PDB file of C-alpha atoms in Angstrom:
ATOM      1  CA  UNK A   1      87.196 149.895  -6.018  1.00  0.00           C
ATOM      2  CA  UNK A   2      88.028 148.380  -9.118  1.00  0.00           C
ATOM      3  CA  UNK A   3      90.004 149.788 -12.152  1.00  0.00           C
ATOM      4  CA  UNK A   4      88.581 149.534 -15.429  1.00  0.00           C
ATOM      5  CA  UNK A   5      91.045 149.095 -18.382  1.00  0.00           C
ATOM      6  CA  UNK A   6      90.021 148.735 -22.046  1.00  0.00           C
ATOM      7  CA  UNK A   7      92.186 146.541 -24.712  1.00  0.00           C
ATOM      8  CA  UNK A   8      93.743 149.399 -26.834  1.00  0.00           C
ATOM      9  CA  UNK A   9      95.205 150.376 -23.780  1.00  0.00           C
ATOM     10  CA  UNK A  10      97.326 147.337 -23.416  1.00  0.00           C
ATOM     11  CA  UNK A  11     100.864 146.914 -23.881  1.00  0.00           C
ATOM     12  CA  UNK A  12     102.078 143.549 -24.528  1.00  0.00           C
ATOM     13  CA  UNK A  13     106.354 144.070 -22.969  1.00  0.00           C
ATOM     14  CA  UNK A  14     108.162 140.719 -23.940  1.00  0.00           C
ATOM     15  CA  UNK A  15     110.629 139.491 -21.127  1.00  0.00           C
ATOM     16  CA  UNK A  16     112.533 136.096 -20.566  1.00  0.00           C
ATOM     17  CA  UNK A  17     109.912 135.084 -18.146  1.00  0.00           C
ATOM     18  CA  UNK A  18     107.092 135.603 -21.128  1.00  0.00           C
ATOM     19  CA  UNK A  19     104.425 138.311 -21.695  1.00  0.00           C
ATOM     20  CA  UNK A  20     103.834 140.681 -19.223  1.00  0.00           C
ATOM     21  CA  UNK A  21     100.227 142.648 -19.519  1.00  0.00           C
ATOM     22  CA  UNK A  22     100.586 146.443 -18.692  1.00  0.00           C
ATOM     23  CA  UNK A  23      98.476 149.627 -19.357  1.00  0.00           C
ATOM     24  CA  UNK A  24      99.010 153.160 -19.085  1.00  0.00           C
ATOM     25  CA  UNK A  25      96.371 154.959 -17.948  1.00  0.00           C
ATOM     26  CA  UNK A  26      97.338 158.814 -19.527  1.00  0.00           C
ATOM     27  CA  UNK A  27      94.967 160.886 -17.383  1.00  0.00           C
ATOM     28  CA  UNK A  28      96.740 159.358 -14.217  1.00  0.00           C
ATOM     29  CA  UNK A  29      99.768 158.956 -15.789  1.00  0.00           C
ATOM     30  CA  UNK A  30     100.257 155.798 -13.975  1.00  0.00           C
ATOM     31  CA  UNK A  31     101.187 152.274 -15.261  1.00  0.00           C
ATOM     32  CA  UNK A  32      99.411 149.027 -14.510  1.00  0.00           C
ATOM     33  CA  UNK A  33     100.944 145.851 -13.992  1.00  0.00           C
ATOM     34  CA  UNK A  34      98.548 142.386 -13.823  1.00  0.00           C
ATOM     35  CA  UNK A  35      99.427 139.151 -11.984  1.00  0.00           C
ATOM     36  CA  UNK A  36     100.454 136.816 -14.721  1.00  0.00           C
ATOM     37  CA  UNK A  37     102.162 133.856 -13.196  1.00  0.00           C
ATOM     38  CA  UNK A  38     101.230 133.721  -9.416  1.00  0.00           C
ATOM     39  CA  UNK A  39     101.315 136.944  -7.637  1.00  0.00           C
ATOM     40  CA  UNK A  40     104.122 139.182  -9.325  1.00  0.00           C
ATOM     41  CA  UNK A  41     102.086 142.259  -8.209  1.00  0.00           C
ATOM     42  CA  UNK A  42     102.018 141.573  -4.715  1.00  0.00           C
ATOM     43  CA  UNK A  43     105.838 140.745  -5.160  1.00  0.00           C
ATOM     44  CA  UNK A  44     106.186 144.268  -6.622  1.00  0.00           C
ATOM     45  CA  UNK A  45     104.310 146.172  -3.876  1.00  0.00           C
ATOM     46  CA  UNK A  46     106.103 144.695  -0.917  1.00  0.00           C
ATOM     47  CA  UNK A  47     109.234 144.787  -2.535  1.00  0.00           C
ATOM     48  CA  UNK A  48     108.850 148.727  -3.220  1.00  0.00           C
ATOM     49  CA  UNK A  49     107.834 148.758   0.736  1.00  0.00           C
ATOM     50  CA  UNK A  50     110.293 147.286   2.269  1.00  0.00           C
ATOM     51  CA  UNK A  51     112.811 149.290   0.092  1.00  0.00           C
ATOM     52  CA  UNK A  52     111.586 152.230   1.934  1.00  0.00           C
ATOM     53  CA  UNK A  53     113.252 150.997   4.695  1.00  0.00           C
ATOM     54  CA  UNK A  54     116.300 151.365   2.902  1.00  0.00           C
ATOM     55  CA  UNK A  55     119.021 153.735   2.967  1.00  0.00           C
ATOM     56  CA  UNK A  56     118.944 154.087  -1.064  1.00  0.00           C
ATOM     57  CA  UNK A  57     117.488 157.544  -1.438  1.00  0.00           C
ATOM     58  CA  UNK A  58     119.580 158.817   1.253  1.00  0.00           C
ATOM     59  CA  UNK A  59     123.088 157.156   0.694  1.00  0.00           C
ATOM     60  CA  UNK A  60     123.166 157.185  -3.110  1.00  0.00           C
ATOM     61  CA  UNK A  61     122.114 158.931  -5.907  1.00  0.00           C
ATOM     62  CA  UNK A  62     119.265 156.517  -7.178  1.00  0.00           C
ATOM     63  CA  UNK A  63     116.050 155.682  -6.387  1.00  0.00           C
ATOM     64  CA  UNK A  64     113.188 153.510  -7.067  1.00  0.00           C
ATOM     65  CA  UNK A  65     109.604 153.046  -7.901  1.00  0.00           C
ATOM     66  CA  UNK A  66     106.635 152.953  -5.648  1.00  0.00           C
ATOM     67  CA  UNK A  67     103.753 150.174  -5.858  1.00  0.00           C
ATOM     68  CA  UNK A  68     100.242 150.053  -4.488  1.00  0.00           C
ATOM     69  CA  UNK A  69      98.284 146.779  -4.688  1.00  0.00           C
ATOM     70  CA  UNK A  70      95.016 147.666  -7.186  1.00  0.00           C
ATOM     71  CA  UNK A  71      91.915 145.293  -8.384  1.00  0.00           C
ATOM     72  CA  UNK A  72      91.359 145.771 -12.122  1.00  0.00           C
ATOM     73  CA  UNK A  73      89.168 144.635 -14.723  1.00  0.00           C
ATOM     74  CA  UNK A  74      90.559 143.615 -18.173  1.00  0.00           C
ATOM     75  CA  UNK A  75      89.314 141.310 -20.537  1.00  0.00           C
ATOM     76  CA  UNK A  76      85.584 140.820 -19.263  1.00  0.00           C
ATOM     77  CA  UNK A  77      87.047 140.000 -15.798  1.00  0.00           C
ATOM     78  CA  UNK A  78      88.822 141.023 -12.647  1.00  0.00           C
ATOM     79  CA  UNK A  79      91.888 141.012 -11.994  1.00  0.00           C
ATOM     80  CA  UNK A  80      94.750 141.547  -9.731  1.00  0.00           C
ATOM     81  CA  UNK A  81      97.580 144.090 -10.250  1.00  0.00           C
ATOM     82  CA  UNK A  82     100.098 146.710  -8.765  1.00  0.00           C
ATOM     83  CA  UNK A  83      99.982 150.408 -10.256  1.00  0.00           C
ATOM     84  CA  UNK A  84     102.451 152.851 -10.135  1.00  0.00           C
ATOM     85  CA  UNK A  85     103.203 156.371 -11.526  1.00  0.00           C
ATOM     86  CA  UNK A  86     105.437 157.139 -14.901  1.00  0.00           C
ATOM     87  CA  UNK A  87     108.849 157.894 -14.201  1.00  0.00           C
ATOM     88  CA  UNK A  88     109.547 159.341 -17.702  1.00  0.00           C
ATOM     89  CA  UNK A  89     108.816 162.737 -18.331  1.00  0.00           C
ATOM     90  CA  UNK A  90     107.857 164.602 -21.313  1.00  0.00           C
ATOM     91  CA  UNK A  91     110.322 163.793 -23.959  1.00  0.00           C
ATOM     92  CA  UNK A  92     112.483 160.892 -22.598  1.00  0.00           C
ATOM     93  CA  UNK A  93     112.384 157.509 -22.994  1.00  0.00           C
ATOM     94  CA  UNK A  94     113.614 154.059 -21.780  1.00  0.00           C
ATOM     95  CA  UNK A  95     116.777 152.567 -23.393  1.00  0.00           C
ATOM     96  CA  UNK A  96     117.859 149.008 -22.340  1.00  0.00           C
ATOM     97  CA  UNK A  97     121.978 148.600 -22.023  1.00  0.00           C
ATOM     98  CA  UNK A  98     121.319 145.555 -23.954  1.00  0.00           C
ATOM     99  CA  UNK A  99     119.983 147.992 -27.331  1.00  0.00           C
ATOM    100  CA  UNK A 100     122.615 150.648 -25.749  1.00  0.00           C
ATOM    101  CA  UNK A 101     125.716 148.377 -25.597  1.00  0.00           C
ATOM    102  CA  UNK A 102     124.349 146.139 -28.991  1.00  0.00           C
ATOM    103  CA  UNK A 103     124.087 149.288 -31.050  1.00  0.00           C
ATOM    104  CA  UNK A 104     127.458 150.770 -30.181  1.00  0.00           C
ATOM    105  CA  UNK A 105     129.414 147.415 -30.604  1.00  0.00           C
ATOM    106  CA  UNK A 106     127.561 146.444 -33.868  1.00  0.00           C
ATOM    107  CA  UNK A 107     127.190 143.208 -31.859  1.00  0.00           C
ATOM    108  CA  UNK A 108     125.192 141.758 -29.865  1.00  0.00           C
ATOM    109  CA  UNK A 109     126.079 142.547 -26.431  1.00  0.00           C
ATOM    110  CA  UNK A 110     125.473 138.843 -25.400  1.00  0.00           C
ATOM    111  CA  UNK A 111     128.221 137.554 -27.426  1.00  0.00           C
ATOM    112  CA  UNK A 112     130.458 139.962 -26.091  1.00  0.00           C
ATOM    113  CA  UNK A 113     129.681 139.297 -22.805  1.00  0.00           C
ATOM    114  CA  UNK A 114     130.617 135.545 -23.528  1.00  0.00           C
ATOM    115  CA  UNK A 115     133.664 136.257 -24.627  1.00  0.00           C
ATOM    116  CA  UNK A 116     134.986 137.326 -21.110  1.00  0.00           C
ATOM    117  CA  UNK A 117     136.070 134.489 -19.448  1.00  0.00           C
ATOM    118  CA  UNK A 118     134.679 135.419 -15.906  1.00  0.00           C
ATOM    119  CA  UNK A 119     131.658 137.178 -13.891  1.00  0.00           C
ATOM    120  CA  UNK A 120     133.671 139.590 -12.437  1.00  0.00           C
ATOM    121  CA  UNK A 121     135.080 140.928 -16.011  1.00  0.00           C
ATOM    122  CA  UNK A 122     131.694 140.716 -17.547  1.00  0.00           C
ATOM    123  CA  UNK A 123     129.945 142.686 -14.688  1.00  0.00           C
ATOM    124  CA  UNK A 124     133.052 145.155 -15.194  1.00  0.00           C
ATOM    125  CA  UNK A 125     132.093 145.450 -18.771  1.00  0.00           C
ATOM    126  CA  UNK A 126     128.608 146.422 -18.426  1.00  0.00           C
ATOM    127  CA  UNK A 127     129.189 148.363 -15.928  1.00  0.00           C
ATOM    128  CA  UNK A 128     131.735 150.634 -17.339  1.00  0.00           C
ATOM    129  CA  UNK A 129     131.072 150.031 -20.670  1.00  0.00           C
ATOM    130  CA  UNK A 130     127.522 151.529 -19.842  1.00  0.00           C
ATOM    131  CA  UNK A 131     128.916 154.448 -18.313  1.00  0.00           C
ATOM    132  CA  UNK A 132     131.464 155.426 -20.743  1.00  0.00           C
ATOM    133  CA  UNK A 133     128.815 155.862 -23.346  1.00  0.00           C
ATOM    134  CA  UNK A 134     126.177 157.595 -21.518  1.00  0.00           C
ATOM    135  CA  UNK A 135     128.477 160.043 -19.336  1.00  0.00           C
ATOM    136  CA  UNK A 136     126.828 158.426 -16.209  1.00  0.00           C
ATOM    137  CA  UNK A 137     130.054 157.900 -14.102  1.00  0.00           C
ATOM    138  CA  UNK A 138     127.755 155.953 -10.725  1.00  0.00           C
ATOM    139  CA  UNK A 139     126.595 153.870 -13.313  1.00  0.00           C
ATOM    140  CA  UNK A 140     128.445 150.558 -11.583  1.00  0.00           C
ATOM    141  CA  UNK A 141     127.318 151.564  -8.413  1.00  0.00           C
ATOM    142  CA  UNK A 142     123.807 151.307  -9.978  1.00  0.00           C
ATOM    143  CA  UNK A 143     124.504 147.916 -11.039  1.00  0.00           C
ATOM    144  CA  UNK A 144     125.577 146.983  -7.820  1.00  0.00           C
ATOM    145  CA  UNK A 145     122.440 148.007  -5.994  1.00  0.00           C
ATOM    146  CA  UNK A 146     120.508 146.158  -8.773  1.00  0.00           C
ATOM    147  CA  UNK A 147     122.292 143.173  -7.794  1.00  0.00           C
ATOM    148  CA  UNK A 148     121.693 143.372  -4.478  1.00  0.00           C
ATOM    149  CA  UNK A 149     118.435 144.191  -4.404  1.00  0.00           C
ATOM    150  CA  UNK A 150     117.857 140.801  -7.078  1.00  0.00           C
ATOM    151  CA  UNK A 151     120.052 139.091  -4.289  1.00  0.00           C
ATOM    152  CA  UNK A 152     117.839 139.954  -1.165  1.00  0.00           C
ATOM    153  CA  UNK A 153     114.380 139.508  -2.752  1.00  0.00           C
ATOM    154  CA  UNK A 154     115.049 136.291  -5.127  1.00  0.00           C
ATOM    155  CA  UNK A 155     114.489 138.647  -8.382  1.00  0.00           C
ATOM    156  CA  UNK A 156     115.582 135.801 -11.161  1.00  0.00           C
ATOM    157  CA  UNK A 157     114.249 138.088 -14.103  1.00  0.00           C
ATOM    158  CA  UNK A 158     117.218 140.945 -14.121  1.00  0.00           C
ATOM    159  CA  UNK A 159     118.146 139.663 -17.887  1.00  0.00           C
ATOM    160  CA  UNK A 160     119.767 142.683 -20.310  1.00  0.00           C
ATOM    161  CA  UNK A 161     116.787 144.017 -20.958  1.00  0.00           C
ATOM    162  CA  UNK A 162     115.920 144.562 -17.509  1.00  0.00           C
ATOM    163  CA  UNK A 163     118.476 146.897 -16.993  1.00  0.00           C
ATOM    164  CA  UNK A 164     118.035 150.783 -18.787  1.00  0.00           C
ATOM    165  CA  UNK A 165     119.058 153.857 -18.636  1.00  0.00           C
ATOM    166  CA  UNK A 166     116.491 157.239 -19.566  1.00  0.00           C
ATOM    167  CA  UNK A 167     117.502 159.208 -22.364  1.00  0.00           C
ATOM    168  CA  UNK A 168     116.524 162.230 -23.445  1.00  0.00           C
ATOM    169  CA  UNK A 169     117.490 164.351 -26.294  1.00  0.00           C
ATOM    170  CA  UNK A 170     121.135 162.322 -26.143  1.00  0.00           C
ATOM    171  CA  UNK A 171     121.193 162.945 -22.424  1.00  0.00           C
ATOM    172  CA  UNK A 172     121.322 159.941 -20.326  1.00  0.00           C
ATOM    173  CA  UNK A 173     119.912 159.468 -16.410  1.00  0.00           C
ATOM    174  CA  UNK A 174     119.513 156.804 -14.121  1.00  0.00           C
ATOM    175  CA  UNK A 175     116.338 154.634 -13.981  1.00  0.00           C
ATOM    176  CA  UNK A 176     114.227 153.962 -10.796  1.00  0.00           C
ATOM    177  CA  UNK A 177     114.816 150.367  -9.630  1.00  0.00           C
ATOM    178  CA  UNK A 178     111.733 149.072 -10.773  1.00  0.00           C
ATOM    179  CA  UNK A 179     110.529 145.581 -12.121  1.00  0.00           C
ATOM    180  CA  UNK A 180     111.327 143.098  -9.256  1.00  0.00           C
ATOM    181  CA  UNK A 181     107.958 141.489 -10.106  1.00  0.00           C
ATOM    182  CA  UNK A 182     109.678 138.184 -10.829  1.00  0.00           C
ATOM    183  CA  UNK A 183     110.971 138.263  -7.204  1.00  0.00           C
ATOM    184  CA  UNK A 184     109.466 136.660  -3.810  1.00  0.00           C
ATOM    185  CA  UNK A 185     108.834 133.225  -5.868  1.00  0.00           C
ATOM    186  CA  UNK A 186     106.141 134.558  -7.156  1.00  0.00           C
ATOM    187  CA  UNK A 187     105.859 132.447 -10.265  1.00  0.00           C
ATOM    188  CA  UNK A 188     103.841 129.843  -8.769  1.00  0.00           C
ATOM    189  CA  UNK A 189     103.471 127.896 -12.420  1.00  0.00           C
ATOM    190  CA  UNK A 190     107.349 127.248 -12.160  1.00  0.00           C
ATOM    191  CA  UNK A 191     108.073 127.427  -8.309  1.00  0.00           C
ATOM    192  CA  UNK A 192     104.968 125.295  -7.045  1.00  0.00           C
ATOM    193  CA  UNK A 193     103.320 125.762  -3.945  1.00  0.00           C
ATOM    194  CA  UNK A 194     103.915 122.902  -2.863  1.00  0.00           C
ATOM    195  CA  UNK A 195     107.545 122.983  -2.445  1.00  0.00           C
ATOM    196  CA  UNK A 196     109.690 123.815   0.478  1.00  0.00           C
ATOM    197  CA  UNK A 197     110.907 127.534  -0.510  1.00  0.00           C
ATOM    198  CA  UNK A 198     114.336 127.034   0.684  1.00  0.00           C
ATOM    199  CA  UNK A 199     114.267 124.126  -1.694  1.00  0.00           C
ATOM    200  CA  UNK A 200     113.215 126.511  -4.969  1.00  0.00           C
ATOM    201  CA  UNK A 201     115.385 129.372  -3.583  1.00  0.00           C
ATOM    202  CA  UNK A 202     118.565 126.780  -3.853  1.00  0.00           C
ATOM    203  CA  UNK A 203     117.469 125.878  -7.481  1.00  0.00           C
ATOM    204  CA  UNK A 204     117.398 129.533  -8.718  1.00  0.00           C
ATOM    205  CA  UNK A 205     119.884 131.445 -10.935  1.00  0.00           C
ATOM    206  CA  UNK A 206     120.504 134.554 -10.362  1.00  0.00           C
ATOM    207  CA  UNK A 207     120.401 136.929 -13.845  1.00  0.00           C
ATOM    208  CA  UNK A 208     121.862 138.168 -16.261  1.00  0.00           C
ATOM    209  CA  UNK A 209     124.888 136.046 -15.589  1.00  0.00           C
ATOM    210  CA  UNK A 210     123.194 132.882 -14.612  1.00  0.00           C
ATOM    211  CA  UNK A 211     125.581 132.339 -11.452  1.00  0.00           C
ATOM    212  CA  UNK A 212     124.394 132.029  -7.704  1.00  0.00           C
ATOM    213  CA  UNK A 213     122.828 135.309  -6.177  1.00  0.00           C
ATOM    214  CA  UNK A 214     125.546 135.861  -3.707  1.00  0.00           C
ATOM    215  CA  UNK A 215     128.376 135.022  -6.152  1.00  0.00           C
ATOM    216  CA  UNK A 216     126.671 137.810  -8.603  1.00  0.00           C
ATOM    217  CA  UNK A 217     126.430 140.667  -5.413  1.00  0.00           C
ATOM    218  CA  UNK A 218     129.825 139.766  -4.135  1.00  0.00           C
ATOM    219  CA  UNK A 219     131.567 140.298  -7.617  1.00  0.00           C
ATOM    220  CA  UNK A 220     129.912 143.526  -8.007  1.00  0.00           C
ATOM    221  CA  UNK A 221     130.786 144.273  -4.761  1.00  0.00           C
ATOM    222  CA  UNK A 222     134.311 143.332  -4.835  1.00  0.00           C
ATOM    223  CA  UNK A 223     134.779 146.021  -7.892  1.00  0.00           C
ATOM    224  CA  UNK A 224     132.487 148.693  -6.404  1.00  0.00           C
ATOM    225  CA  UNK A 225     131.839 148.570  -3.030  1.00  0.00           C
ATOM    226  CA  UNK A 226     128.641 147.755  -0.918  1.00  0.00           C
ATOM    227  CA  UNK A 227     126.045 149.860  -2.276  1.00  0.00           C
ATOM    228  CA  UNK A 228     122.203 148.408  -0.357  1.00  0.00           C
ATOM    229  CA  UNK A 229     122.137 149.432   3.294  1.00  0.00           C
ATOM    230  CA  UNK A 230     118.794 148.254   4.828  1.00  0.00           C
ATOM    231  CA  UNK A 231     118.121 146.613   8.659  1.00  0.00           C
ATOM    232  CA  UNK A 232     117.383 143.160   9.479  1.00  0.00           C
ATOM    233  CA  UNK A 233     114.015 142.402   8.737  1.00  0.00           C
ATOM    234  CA  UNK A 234     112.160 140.659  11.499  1.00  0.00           C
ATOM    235  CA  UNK A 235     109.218 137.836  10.939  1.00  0.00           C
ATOM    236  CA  UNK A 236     106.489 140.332  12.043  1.00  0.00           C
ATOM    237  CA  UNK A 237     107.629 143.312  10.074  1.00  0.00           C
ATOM    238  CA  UNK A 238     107.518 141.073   6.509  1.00  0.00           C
ATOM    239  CA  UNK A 239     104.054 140.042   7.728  1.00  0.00           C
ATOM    240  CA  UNK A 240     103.016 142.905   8.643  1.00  0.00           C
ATOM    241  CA  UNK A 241     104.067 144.855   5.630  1.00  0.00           C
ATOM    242  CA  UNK A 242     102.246 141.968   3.600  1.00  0.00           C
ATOM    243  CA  UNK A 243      98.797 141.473   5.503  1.00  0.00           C
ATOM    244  CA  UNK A 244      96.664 144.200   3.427  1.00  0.00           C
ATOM    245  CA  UNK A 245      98.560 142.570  -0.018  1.00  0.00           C
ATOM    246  CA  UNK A 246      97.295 139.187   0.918  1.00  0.00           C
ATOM    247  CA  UNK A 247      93.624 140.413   1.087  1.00  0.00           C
ATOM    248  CA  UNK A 248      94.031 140.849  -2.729  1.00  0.00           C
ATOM    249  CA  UNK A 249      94.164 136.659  -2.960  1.00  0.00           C
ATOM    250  CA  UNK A 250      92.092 133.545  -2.086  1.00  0.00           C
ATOM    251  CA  UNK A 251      91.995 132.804   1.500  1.00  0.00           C
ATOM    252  CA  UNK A 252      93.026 129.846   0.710  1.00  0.00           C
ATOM    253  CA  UNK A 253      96.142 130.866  -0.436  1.00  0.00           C
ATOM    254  CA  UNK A 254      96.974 133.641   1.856  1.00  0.00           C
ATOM    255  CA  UNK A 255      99.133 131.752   4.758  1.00  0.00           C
ATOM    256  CA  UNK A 256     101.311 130.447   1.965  1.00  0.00           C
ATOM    257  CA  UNK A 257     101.829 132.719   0.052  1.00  0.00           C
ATOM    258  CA  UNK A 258     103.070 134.524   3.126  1.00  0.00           C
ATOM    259  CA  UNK A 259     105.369 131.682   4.795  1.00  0.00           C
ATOM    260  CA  UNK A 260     106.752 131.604   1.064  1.00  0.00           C
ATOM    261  CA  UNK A 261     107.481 135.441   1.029  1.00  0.00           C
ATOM    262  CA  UNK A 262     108.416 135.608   4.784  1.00  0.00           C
ATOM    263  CA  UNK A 263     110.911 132.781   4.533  1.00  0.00           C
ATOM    264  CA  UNK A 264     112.607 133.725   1.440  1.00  0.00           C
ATOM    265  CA  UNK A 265     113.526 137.831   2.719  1.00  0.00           C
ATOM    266  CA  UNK A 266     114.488 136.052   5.718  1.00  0.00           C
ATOM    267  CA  UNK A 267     117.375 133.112   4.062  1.00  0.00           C
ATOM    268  CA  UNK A 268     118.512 135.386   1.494  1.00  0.00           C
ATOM    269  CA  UNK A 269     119.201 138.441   4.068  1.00  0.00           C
ATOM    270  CA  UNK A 270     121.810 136.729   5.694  1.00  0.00           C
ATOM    271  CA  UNK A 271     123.687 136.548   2.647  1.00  0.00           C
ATOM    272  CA  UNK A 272     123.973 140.525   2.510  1.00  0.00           C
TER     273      UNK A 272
END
């Protein structure tokens, strides 16, 4: 089946990586996300699969959103996308420690943050920095697990405003891990096909320090502790999980797109 959206739906979200198309669809009270780059949505599904595997929910006090895969049509034509349902309830809203910490310093929180002279203090500083002023005391261990999770899947997108807390009448909560579109070298304009993957996942930079994945984890780590338990993934379990996503793309694409995703979970989760 395929979702019909209509324009004054749309919400046009600015990131790093560009514009990002979503809609919210208010008598579902779900959110759409389109493939924009290469295939972000598929990226976004298996990632929220695989966390399931994960001891997150159990082990600490956050959680994360859920994806499904989803044809749409938008603009006169179909598309591909992920949907998932709203986290915020009635009343709160999304704040980005970015507007947080900038408002609060009366400066922005980038040139702060460059005026620490290593990762490990400037992860320190938005980590307790960001907890100090919304009461939320697990908020580095929420960073952390961020990290992490950027540090398994490849997620080069995490910049300031990537990170948020949910406020609500001055009341602040932790966010779902959500947003790890970016992840799985999905961007295909940037990271061609064409390339070796181990060859594009050596020339990424991890965000929003722009250091090495594993140097970004271990720093948090080394302040707060490991925070992302989840098993070794095997070859057939990633392919697996991502056979009923790749049915969303051109056949021609499919095996690709796969030994892409496959060998990228695979390299980076040796590093945890």
């Amino acid at each position: 089946m395929t979702v019909r959206l209509v324009s004054d739906e749309k919400i046009a979200e600015t990131s790093s990586k560009g514009n990002q198309e979503k809609w919210y669809d208010s008598i579902m009270d779900s959110w759409y996300k389109l493939d924009q780059f290469g295939y972000e949505a598929l990226a976004e599904t298996l990632i929220s699969v695989l966390l399931e595997k994960s001891s997150i929910e159990t082990d600490t006090p956050f959680t994360f959103v859920r994806y499904r895969m989803e044809k749409v049509r938008a603009h006169g034509r179909e598309r591909t996308g992920c949907v998932s349902q709203n986290f915020l309830r009635l009343g709160q809203s999304l704040i980005t420690v970015n507007r947080l910490l900038t408002n609060h310093l009366g400066v922005p929180l980038k040139q702060k943050l460059m005026q620490l002279p290593s990762d490990k203090r400037r992860i320190a500083y938005l980590a307790e920095a960001t907890a100090e002023y919304t009461g939320l005391t697990e908020f580095p261990r929420y960073l952390t697990l961020l990290f992490e999770v950027d540090a398994l899947f490849c997620n080069d997108d995490r910049h300031l405003n990537n990170i948020a807390v949910i406020e609500q009448a001055g009341t602040y909560n932790y966010c779902p891990i959500f947003d790890n579109g970016a992840g799985l070298l999905s961007n295909t304009q940037i990271l061609q096909m064409d390339v070796a993957p181990k060859a594009l996942i050596s020339a990424l930079h991890a965000r929003p320090f722009h250091t090495t994945f594993t140097r970004q984890m271990n720093s948090a780590r080394g302040l707060y502790g490991k925070q992302l338990s989840i098993p070794k993934l095997s070859d057939k379990e990633i392919r697996d999980a991502l056979q009923p996503m790749l049915e969303y793309y051109a056949e021609r694409d499919r095996g690709i797109i796969a030994d892409r995703v496959t060998e990228c979970i695979l390299t980076r989760q040796k590093t945890l």
